[in-house]
Coordinates of C-alpha atoms in Angstrom, one line a residue:
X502 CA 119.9 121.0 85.6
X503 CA 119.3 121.0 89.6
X504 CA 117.2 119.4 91.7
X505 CA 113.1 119.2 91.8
X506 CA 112.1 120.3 94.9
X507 CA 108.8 117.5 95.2
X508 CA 105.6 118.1 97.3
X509 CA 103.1 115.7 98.0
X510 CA 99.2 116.8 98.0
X511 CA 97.6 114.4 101.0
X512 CA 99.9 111.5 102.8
X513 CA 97.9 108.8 100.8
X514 CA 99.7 105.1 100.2
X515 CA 100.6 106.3 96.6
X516 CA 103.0 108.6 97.8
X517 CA 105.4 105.9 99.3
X518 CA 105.9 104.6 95.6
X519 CA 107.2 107.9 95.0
X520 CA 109.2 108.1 97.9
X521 CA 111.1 104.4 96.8
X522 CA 112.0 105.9 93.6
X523 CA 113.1 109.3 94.6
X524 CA 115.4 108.2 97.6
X525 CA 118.1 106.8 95.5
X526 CA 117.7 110.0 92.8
X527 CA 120.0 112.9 92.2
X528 CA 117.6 114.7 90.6
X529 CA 114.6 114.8 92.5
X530 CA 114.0 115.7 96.1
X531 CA 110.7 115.0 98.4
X532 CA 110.1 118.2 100.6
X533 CA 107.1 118.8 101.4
X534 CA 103.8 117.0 102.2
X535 CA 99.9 118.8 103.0
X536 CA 97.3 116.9 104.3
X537 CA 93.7 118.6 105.1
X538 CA 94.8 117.7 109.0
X539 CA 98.5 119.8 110.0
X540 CA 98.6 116.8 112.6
X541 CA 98.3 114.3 110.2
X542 CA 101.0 116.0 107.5
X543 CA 103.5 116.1 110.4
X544 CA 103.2 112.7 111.2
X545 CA 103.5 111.3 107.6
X546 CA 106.7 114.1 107.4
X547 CA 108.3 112.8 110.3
X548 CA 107.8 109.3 109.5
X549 CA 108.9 110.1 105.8
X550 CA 111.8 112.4 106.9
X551 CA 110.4 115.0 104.7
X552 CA 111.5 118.6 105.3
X553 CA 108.2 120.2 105.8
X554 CA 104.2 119.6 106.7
X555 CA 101.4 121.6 105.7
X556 CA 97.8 121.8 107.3
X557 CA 96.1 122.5 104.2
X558 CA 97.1 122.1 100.3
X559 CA 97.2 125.9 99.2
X560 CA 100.0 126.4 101.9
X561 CA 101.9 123.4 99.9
X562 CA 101.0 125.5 96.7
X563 CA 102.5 129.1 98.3
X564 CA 105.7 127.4 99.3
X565 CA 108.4 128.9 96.8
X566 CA 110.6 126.3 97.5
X567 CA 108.8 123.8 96.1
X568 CA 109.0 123.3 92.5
X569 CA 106.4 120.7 91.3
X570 CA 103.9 118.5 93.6
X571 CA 102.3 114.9 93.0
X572 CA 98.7 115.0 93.8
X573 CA 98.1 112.0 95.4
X574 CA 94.2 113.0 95.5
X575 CA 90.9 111.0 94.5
X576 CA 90.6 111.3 91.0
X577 CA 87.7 113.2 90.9
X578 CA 89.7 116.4 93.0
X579 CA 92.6 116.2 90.5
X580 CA 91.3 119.1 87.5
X581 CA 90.6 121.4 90.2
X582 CA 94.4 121.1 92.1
X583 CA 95.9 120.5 88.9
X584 CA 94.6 124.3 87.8
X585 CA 95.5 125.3 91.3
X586 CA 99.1 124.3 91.1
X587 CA 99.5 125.4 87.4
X588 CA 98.6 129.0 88.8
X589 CA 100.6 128.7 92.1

């Protein structure tokens, strides 16, 4: 079994529990982050030290290299990006 390649949908406070758990792992790896605001994604993925930043959520989706995401979204958005990554 190899690594999951994680990315993040938004930079929201969530994520950083995430982050604490899959530092130490073998098995999972955080690389990639979208936020609705590029600037915003690149601050979080520098901050983060995660590989990549996106400026919007579907270009998080279209990355091949990313093998599941945490959608770290208001409650209300989750159906509709769940469906999107499903298809993606």
């Amino acid at each position: 079994m190899g690594i999951v390649r994680l990315g993040f949908l938004s930079t929201a406070r969530i994520n950083e529990q995430l982050l604490a758990g899959a530092r130490p792992s073998n098995l999972v790896d955080v690389v990639a982050v979208a936020s609705r605001d590029r600037a915003r994604a690149e601050a979080y993925a520098r901050e983060h030290s995660i590989e990549r930043a996106y400026g919007s959520y579907d270009e998080l989706l279209a990355d091949p290299e990313v093998d599941a995401v945490y959608i770290s979204l208001p409650n209300s958005l989750h159906v509709d990006w769940s469906i999107r990554a499903l298809e993606a």
